Structure formats: C-alpha cells, structure tokens
PDB file of C-alpha atoms and ligand atoms in Angstrom:
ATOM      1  CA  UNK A   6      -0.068  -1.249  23.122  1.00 37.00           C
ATOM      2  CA  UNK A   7       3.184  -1.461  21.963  1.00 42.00           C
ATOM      3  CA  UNK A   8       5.878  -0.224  24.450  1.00 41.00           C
ATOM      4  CA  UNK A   9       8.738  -1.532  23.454  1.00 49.00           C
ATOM      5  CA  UNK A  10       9.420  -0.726  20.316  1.00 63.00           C
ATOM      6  CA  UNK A  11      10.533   2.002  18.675  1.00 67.00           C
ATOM      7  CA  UNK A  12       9.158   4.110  14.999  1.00 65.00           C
ATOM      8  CA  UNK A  13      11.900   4.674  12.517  1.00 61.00           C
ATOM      9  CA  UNK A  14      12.356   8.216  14.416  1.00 59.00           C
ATOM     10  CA  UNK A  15      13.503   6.415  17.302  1.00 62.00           C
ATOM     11  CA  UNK A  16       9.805   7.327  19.007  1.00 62.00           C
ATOM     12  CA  UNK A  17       8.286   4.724  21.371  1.00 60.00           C
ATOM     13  CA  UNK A  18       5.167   3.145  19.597  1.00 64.00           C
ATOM     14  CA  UNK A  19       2.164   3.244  22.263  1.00 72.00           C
ATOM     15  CA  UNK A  20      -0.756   4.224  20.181  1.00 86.00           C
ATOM     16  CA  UNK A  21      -3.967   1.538  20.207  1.00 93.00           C
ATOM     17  CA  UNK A  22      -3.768  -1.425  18.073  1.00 95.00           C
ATOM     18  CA  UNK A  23      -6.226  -4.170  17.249  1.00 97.00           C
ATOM     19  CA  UNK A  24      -8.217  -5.700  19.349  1.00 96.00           C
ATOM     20  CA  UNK A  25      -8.147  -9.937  19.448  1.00 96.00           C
ATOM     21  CA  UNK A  26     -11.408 -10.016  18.055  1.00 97.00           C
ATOM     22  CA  UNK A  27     -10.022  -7.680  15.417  1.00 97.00           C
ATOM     23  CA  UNK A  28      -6.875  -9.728  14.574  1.00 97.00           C
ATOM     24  CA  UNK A  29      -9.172 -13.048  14.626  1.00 96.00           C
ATOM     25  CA  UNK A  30     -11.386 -10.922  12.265  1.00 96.00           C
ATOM     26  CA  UNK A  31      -8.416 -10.123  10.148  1.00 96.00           C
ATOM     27  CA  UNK A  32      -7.277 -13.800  10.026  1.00 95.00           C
ATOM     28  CA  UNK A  33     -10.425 -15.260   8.819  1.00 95.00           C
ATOM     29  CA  UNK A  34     -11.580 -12.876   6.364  1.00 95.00           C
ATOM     30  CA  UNK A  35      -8.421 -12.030   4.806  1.00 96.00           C
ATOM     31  CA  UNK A  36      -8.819  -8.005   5.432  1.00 96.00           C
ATOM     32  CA  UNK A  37     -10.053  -5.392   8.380  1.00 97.00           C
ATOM     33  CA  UNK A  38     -11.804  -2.248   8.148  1.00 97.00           C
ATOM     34  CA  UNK A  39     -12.989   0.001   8.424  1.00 97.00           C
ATOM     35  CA  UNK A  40     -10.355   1.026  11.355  1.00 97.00           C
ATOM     36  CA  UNK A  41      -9.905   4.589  12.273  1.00 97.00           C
ATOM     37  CA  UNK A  42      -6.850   5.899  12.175  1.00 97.00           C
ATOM     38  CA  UNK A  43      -6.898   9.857  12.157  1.00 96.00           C
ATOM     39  CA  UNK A  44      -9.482  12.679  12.528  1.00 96.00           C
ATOM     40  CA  UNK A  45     -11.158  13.604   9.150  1.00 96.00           C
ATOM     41  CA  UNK A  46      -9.560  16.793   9.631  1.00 96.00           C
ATOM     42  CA  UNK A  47      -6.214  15.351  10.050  1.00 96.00           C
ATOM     43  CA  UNK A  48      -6.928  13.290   7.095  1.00 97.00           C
ATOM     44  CA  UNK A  49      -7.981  16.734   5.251  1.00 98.00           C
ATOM     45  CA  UNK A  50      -4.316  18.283   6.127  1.00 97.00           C
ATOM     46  CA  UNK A  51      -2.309  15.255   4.390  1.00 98.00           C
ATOM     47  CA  UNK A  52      -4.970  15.697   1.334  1.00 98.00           C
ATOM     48  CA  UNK A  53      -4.311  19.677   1.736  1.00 98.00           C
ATOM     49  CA  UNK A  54      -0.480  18.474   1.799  1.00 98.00           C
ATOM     50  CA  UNK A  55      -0.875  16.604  -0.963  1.00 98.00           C
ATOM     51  CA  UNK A  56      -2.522  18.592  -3.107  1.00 98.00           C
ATOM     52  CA  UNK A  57       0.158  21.510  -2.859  1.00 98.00           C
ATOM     53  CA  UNK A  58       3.127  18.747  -2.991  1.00 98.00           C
ATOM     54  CA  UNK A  59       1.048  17.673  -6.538  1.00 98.00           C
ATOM     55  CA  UNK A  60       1.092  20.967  -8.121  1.00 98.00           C
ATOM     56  CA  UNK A  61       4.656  21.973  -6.894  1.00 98.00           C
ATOM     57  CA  UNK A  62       6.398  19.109  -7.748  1.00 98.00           C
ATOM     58  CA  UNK A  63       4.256  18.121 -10.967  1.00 97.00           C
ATOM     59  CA  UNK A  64       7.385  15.569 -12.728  1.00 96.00           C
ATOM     60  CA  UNK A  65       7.221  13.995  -8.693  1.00 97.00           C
ATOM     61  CA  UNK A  66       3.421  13.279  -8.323  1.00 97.00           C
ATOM     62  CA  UNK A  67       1.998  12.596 -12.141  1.00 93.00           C
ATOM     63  CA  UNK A  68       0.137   9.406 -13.162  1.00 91.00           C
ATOM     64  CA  UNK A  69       2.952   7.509 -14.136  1.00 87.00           C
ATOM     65  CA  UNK A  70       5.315   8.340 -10.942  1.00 91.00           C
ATOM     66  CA  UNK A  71       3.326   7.556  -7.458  1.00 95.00           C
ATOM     67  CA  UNK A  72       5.074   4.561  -6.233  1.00 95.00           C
ATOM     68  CA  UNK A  73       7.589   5.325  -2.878  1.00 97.00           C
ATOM     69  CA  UNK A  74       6.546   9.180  -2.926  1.00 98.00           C
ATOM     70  CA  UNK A  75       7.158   8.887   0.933  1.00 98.00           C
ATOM     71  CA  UNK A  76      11.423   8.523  -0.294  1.00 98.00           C
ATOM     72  CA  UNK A  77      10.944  12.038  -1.392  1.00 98.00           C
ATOM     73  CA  UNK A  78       8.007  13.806   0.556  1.00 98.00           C
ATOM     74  CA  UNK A  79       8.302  13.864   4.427  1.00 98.00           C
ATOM     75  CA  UNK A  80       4.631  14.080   5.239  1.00 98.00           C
ATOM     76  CA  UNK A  81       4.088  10.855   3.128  1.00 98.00           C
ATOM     77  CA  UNK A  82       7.243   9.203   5.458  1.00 97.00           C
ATOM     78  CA  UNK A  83       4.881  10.870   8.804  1.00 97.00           C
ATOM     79  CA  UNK A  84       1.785   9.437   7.410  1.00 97.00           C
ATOM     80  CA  UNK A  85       3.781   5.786   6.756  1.00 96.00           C
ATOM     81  CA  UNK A  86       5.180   6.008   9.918  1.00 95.00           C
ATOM     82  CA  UNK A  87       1.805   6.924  11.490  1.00 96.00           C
ATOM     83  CA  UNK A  88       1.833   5.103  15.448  1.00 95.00           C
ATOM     84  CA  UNK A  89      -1.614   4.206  14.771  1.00 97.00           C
ATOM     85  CA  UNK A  90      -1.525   2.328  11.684  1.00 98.00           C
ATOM     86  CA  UNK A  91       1.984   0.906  12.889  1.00 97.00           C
ATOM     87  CA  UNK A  92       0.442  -0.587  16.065  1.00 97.00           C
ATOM     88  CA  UNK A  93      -2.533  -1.996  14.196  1.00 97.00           C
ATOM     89  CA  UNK A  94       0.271  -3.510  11.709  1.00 98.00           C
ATOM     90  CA  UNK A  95       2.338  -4.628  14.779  1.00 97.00           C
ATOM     91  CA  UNK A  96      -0.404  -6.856  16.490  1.00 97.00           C
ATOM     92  CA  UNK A  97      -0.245  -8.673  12.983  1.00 97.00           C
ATOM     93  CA  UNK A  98       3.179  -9.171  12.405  1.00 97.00           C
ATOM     94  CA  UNK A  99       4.777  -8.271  16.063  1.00 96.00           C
ATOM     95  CA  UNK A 100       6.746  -5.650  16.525  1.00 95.00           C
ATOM     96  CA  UNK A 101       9.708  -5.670  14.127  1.00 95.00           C
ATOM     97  CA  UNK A 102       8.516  -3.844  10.991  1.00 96.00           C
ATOM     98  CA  UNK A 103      10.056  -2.350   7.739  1.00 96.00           C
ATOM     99  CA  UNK A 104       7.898  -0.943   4.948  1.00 97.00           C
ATOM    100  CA  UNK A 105       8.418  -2.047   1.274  1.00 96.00           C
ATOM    101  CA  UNK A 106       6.595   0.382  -0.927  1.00 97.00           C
ATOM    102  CA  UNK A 107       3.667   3.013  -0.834  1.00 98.00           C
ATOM    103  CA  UNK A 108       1.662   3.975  -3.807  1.00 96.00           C
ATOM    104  CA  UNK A 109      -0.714   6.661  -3.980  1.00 97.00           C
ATOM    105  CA  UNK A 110      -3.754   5.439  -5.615  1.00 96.00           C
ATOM    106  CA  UNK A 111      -5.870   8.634  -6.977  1.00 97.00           C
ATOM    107  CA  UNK A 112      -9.025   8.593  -9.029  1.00 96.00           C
ATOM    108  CA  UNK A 113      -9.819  11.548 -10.700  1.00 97.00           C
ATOM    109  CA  UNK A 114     -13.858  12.658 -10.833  1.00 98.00           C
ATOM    110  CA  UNK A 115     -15.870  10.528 -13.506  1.00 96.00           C
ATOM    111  CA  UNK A 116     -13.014   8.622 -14.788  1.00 95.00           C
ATOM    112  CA  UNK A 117     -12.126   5.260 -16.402  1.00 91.00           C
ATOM    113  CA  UNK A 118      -9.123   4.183 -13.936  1.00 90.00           C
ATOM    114  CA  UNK A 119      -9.896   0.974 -12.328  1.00 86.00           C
ATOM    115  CA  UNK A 120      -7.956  -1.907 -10.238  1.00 87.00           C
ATOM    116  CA  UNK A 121      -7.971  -5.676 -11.664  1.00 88.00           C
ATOM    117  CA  UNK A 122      -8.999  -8.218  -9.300  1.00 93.00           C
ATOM    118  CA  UNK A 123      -5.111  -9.157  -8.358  1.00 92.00           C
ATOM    119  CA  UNK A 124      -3.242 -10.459  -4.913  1.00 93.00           C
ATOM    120  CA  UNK A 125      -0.572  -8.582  -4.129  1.00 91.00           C
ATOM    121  CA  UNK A 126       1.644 -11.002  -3.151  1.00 92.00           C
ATOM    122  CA  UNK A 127       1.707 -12.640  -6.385  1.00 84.00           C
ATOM    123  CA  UNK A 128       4.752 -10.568  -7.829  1.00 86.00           C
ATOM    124  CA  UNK A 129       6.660  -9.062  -4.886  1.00 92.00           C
ATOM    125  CA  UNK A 130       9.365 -11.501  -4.268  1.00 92.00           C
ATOM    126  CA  UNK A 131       9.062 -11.914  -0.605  1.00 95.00           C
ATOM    127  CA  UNK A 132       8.929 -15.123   1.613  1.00 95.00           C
ATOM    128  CA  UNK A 133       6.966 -16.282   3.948  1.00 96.00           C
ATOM    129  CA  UNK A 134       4.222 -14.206   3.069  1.00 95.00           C
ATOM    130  CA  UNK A 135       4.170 -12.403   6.643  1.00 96.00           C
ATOM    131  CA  UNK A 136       3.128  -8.819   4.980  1.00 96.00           C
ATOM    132  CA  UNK A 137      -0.058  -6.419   4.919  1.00 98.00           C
ATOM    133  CA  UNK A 138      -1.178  -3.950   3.098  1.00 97.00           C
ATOM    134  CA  UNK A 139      -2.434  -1.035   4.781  1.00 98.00           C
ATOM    135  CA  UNK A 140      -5.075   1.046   2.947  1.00 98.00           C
ATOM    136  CA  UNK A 141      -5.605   4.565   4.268  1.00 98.00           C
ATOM    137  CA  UNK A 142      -8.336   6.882   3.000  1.00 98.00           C
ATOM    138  CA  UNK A 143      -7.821  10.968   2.426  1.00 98.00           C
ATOM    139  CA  UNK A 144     -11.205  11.377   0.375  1.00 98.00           C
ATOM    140  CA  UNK A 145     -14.109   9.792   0.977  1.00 98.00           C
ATOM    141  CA  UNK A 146     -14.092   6.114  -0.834  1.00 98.00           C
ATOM    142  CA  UNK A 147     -17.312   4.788  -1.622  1.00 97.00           C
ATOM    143  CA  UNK A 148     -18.860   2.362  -4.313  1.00 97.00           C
ATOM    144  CA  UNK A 149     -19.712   5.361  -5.959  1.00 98.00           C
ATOM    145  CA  UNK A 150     -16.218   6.958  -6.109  1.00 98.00           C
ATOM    146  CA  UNK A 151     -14.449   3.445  -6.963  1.00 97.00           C
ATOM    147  CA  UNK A 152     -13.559   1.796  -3.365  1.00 97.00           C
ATOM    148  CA  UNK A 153     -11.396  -1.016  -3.096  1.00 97.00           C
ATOM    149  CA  UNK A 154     -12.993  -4.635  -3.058  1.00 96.00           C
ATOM    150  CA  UNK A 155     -12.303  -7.862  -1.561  1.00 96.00           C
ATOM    151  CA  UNK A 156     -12.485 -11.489  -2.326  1.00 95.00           C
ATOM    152  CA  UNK A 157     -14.130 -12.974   0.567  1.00 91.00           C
ATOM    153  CA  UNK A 158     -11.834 -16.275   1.905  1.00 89.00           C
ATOM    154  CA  UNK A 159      -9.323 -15.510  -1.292  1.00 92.00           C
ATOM    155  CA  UNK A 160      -6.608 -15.486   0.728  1.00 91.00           C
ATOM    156  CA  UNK A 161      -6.251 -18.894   1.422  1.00 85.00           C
ATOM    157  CA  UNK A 162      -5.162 -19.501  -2.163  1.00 82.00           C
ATOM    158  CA  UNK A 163      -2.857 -18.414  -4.334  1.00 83.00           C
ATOM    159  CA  UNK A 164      -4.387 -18.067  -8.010  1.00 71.00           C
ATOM    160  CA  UNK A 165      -3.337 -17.805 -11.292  1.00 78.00           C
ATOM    161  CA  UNK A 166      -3.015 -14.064 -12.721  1.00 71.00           C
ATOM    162  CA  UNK A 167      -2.936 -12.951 -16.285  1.00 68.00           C
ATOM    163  CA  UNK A 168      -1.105  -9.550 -17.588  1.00 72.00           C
ATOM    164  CA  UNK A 169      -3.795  -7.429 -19.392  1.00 70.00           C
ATOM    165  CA  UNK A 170      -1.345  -3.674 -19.467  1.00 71.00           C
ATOM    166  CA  UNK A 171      -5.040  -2.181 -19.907  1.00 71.00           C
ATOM    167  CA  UNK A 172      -4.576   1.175 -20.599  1.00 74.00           C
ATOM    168  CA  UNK A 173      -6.858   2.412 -17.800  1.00 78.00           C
ATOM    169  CA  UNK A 174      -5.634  -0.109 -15.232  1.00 76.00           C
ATOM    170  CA  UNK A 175      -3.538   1.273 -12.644  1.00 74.00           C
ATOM    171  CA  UNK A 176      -1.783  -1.989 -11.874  1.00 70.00           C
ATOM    172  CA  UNK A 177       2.558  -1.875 -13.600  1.00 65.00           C
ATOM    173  CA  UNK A 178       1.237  -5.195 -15.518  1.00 64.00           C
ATOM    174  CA  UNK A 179      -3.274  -4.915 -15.778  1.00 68.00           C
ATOM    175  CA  UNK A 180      -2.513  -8.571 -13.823  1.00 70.00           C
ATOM    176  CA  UNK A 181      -5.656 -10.219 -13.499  1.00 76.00           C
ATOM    177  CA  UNK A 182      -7.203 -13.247 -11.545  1.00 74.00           C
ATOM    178  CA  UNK A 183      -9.939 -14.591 -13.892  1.00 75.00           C
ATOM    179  CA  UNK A 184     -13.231 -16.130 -13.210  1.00 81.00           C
ATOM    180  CA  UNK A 185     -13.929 -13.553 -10.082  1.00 85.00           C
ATOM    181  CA  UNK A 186     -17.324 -13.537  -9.424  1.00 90.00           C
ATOM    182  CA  UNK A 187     -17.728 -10.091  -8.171  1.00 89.00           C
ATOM    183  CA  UNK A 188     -21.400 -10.578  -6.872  1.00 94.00           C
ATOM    184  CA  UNK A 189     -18.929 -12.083  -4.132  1.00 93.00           C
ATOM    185  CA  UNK A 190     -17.257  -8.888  -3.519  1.00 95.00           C
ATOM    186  CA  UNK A 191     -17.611  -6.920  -0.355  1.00 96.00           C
ATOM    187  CA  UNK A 192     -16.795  -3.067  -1.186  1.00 97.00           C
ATOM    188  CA  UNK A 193     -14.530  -1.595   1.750  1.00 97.00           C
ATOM    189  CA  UNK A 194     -16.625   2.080   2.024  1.00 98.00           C
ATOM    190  CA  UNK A 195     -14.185   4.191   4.146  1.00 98.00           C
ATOM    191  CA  UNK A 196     -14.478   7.785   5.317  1.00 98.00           C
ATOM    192  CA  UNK A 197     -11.330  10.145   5.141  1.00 98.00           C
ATOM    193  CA  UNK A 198      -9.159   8.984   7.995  1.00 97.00           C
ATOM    194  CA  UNK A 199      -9.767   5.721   8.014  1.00 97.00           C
ATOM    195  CA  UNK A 200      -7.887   2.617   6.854  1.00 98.00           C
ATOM    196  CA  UNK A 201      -8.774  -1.005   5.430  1.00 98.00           C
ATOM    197  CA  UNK A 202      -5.611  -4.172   6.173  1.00 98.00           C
ATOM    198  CA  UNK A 203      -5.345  -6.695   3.499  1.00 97.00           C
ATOM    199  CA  UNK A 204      -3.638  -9.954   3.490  1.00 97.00           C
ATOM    200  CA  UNK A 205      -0.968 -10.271   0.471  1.00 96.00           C
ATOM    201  CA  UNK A 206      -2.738 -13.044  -0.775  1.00 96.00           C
ATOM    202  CA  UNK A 207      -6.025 -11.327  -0.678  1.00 96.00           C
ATOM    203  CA  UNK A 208      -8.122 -11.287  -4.389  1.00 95.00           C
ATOM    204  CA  UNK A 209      -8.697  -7.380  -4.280  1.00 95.00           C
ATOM    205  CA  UNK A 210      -9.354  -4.984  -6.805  1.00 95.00           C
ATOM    206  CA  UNK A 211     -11.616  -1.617  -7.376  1.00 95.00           C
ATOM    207  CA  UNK A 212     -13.649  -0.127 -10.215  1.00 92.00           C
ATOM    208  CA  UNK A 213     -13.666   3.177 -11.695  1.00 95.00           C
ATOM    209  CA  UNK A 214     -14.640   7.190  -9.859  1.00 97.00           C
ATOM    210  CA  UNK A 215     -18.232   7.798 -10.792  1.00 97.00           C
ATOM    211  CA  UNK A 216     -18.648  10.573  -8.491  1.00 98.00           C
ATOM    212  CA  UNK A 217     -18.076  14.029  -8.937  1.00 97.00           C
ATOM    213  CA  UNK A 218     -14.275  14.220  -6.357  1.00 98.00           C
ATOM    214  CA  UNK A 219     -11.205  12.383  -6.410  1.00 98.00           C
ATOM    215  CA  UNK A 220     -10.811   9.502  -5.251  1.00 98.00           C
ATOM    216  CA  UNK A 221      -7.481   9.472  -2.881  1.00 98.00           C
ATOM    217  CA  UNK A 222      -6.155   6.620  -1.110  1.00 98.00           C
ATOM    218  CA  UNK A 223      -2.347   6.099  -0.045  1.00 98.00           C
ATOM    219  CA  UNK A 224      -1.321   2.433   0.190  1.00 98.00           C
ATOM    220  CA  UNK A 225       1.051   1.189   2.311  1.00 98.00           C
ATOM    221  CA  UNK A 226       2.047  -1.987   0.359  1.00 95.00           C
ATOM    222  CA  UNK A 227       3.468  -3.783   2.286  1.00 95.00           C
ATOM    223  CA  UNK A 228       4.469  -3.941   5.844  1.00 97.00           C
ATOM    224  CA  UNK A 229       6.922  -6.687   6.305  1.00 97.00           C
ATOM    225  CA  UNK A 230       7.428  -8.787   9.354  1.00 96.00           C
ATOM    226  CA  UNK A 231      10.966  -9.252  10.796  1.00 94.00           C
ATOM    227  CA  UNK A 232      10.580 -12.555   8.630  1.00 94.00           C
ATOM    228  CA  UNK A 233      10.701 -11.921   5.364  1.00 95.00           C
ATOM    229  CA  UNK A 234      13.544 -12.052   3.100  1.00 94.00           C
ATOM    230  CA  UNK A 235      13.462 -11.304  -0.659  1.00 94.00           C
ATOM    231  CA  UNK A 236      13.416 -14.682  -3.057  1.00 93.00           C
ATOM    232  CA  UNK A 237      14.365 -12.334  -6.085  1.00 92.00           C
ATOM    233  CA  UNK A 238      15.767  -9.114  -6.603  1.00 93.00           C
ATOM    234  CA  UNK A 239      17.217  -6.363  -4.999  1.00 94.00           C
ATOM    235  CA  UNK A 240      14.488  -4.607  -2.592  1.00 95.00           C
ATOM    236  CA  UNK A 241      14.544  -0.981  -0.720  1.00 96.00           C
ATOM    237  CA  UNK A 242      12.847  -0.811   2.826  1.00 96.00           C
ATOM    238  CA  UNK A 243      12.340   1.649   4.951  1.00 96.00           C
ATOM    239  CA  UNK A 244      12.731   0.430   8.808  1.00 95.00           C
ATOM    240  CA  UNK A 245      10.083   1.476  10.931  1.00 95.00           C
ATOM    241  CA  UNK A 246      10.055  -0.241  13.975  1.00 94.00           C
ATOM    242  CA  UNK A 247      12.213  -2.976  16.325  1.00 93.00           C
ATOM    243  CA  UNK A 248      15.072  -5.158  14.500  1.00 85.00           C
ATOM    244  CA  UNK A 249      15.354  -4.858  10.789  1.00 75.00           C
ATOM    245  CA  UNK A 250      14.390  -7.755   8.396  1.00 65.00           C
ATOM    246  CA  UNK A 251      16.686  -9.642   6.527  1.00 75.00           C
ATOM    247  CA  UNK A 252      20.435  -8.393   6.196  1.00 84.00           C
ATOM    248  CA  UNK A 253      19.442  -8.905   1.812  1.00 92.00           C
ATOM    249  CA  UNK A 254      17.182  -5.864   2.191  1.00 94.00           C
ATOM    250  CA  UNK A 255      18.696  -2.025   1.295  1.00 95.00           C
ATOM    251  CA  UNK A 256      17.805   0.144   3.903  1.00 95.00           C
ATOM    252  CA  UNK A 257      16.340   3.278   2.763  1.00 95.00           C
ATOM    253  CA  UNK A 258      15.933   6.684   4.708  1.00 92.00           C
ATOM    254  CA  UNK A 259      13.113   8.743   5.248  1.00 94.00           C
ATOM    255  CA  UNK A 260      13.515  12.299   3.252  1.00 97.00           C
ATOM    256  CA  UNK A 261      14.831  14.936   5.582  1.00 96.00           C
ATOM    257  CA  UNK A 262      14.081  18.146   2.713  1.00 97.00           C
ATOM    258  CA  UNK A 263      11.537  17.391   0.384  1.00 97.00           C
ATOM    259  CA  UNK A 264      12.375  16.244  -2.963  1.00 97.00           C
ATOM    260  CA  UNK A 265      15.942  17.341  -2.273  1.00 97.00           C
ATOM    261  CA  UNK A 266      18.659  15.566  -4.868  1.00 97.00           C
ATOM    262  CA  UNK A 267      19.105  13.011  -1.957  1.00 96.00           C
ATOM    263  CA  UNK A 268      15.719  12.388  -1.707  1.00 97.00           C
ATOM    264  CA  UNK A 269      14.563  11.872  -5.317  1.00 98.00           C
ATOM    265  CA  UNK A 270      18.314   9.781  -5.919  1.00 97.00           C
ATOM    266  CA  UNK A 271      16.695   7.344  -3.228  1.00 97.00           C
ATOM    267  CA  UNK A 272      13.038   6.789  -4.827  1.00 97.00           C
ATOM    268  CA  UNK A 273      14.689   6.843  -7.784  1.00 96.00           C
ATOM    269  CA  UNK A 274      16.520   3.651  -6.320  1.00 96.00           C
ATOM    270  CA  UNK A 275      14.311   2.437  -4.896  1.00 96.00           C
ATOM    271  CA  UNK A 276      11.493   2.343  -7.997  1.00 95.00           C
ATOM    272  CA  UNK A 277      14.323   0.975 -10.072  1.00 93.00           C
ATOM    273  CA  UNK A 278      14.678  -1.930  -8.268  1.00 94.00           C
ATOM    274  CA  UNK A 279      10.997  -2.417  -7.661  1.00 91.00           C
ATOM    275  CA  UNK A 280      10.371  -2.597 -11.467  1.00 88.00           C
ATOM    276  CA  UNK A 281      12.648  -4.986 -12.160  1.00 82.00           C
ATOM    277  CA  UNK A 282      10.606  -7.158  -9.213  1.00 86.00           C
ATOM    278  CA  UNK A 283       7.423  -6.433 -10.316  1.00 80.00           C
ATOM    279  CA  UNK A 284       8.491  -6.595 -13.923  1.00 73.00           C
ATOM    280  CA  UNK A 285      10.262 -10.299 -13.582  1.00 74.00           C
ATOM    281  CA  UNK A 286       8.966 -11.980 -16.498  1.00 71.00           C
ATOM    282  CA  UNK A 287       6.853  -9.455 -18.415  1.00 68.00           C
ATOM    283  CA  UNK A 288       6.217  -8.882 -21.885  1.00 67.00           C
ATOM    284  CA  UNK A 289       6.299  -5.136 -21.581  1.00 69.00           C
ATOM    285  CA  UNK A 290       7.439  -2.523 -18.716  1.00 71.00           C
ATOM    286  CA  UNK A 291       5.796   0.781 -17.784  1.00 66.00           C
ATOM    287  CA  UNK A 292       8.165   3.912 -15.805  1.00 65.00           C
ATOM    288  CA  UNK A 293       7.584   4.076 -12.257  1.00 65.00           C
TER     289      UNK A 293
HETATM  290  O1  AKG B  28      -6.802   1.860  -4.514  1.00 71.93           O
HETATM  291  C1  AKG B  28      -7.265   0.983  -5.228  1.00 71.93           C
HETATM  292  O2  AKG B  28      -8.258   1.171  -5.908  1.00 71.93           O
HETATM  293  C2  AKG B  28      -6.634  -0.383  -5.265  1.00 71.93           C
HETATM  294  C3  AKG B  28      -5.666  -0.584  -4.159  1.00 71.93           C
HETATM  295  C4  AKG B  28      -4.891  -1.848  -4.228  1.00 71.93           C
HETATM  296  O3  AKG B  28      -4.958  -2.616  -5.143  1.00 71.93           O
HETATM  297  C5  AKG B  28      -4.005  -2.152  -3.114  1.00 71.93           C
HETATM  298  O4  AKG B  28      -3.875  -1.341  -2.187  1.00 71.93           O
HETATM  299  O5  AKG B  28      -3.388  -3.226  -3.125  1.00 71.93           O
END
C-alpha cells in the first residue's frame, strides 16, 4: 500500500502493489508478469474505448501516430494513471513517479508487424536507469497472436543495437541486438487485463499476429523514478504521483476534452521532442 502519495488527480494511491517476493522476482529476472491489474471486462471497456476513439479520430490513432495518445485521449491518461499499475510501479521505484511516454502497440489479425529484440533504455536519454516499462494487455496476447518476449538475465548488460528501419518493424529505428538466441526467450502470455514490468535494460522483443484478432497492448514506457534526469534532449512527462523528477523535465497535462486543440498541441509537443531523442544519431527519421 501506498498511502501517502498522491495520482496526478490529486487521489491518494492505496491500491495493492507487489509483493517482496514479487519485487525480488522482478530484480532477478529483469521483468514480472503476469500481474493482474483489471477485470477482463474492464479491460474489454478501454478496448471498446479504443476502438470508437480509432475510428473517430482516424489522423489521431493510425499506424504511424500511437506514441503519447494518453496527451490527447482521457481514458488512455485513466488507464496510465491506473492505482493498480501505479502501486505495482511504486514498490519499484518508491513513490515519486512521472510517466515519459505510452505507445499503443496493435497487431492486426495475420500480419507481418513484429518487435526487434531491443532494450529500451538504449535510446531514451535518461540517467540512472531507475525506469520500467509497464505492459498492459486489452486482447488476449499469446505466442500465437505475437506476445512480447524476454531475454532471460539481459538486463544486466547493456548491448550493442543496430538500426534495421524494417518496414514491418514497429520500433522508430528497426534497432536490433544481434546474436539473440531466441530458444532463450520466455514468451510473456497475458490475458486481457493483465500487465507484464520490464526493466529498461531488458533484451525484449515480439514476433508477428498469427491468429485470427488483434493483438492490443498499451505500453507504458517508461515510469520514471524521482531520480532521473534527462542526459540529452528536451523530454515531456506527465506527473503522476509524489514530488516531480528533475526541474529539466516539461511537465505535461493530462487531456481534459479529448483531442481538443490543447490536447493534440501537447502530444504534438511532446512527440516532437521525443523524436529528436529517439532519433539522436540516425540515418533516417519516421513521423510520430
Ligand atoms: O508490444 C510489443 O510487441 C513490444 C512491446 C515493447 O517493445 C515494449 O513495450 O517495450
């Protein structure tokens, strides 16, 4: 439990977190899950959500644009802001949090989209590495439908990564960690509702949707602790619980109206900057 601090709303946190055996869990294997965050028929309301949001605002949820949605959507900001996932977070990284990006990563049926083995710490910008990615699940995400993998150990190393801009990798850059042995990997099977945690320097990745649904995860990537500064760049956060990070960050609000001209102006902002992060160095750039 988590008393004493407070959710971006100004809401006490008190909702379950890990367990020690959880965190120790956590710490040695470099990820967590499956943890259960919210009913499956919670879980099928933000999908419902999502799917209206997607064919409503079309230019505001395609392909090419699902990086900081919850700027511009308020049941993305509720789901982000979620006292269950934020009290798992918090007995990681204690109790002041802010939240650096979310991406929605969606698979359509039988497609060729797939994740490169990658860490995602490797182009964010942020010191000490005191972040997590948190990994919730609105479909069901299975080997079959393209689940995300994990490294075993990997995260007590950082390794080398390569830009591939594959054309069906969902990554800005296709980076790449070579030589992964993926007879190694151990496949994170959620059910809708539930969430995986992944260290930063975690090798992760996932392979294409063979099954006949989407595939529809929303990644919360990362949570930072009350720590971390930025190294390079300019970076948004949205605050979500106890004192704010560093002073360098630019606080960003949640949306009060969705996709109002406020709203889109600030993930607009906000994906601006994080480009020029996650671009530092690159031979080409993608749109946000
Ligand atoms: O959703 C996926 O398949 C990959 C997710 C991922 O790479 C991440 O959350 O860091």
């Amino acid at each position: 439990m988590n008393q004493d601090s407070n959710n971006q709303y100004g809401e006490p946190v008190e909702a379950e977190g890990l367990s020690p055996d959880q965190v120790e869990r956590y710490q040695t294997n470099g990820w967590l899950a499956p943890i259960d965050v919210m009913t499956p028929s919670d879980a099928a309301a933000v999908l419902a959500e999502l799917e209206r949001a997607e064919a409503q605002y079309p230019d505001d949820l395609h392909p090419e644009h699902r990086n900081n949605a919850h700027l511009a959507f308020p049941f993305l900001a509720d789901v982000a802001t979620n006292d269950r996932i934020v009290s798992c977070v918090q007995s990681l990284l204690g109790p002041d949090l802010s939240l650096w990006s979310t991406v929605l990563f969606i698979k359509e049926p039988d497609s060729s989209a797939y994740v490169s083995w990658h860490q995602d710490a490797y182009y964010m910008g942020l010191e000490p590495d005191h972040f997590v990615t948190a990994w919730l699940a609105l479909t069901p995400s299975t080997v079959e439908s393209g689940c995300v993998s994990v490294i075993p150990g990997s995260h007590e190393a950082r390794a080398d990564h390569a830009d591939t801009f594959g054309s069906d990798n969902i990554l800005t850059r296709g980076q790449e960690v070579a030589d992964i042995d993926p007879t190694a990997a151990v496949h994170l099977e959620l059910a809708p509702g539930q969430m995986s945690l992944h260290h930063p320097w975690l090798v992760h990745g996932s392979q294409p949707n063979r099954s006949g649904a989407r595939r529809v995860g929303i990644a919360m990537q990362s949570f930072l602790a009350g720590n971390v500064r930025p190294v390079r760049g300019t970076h948004h956060v949205l605050p979500i619980s106890g004192q704010l990070a560093s002073q360098e960050f630019v606080v960003a609000s949640p949306p009060i109206a969705e996709c109002s001209t406020d709203a889109r102006a600030a993930r607009a902002a906000a994906n601006a900057a994080l480009a020029d992060v996650l671009y530092h160095g690159a031979q080409e750039t993608r749109s946000l």
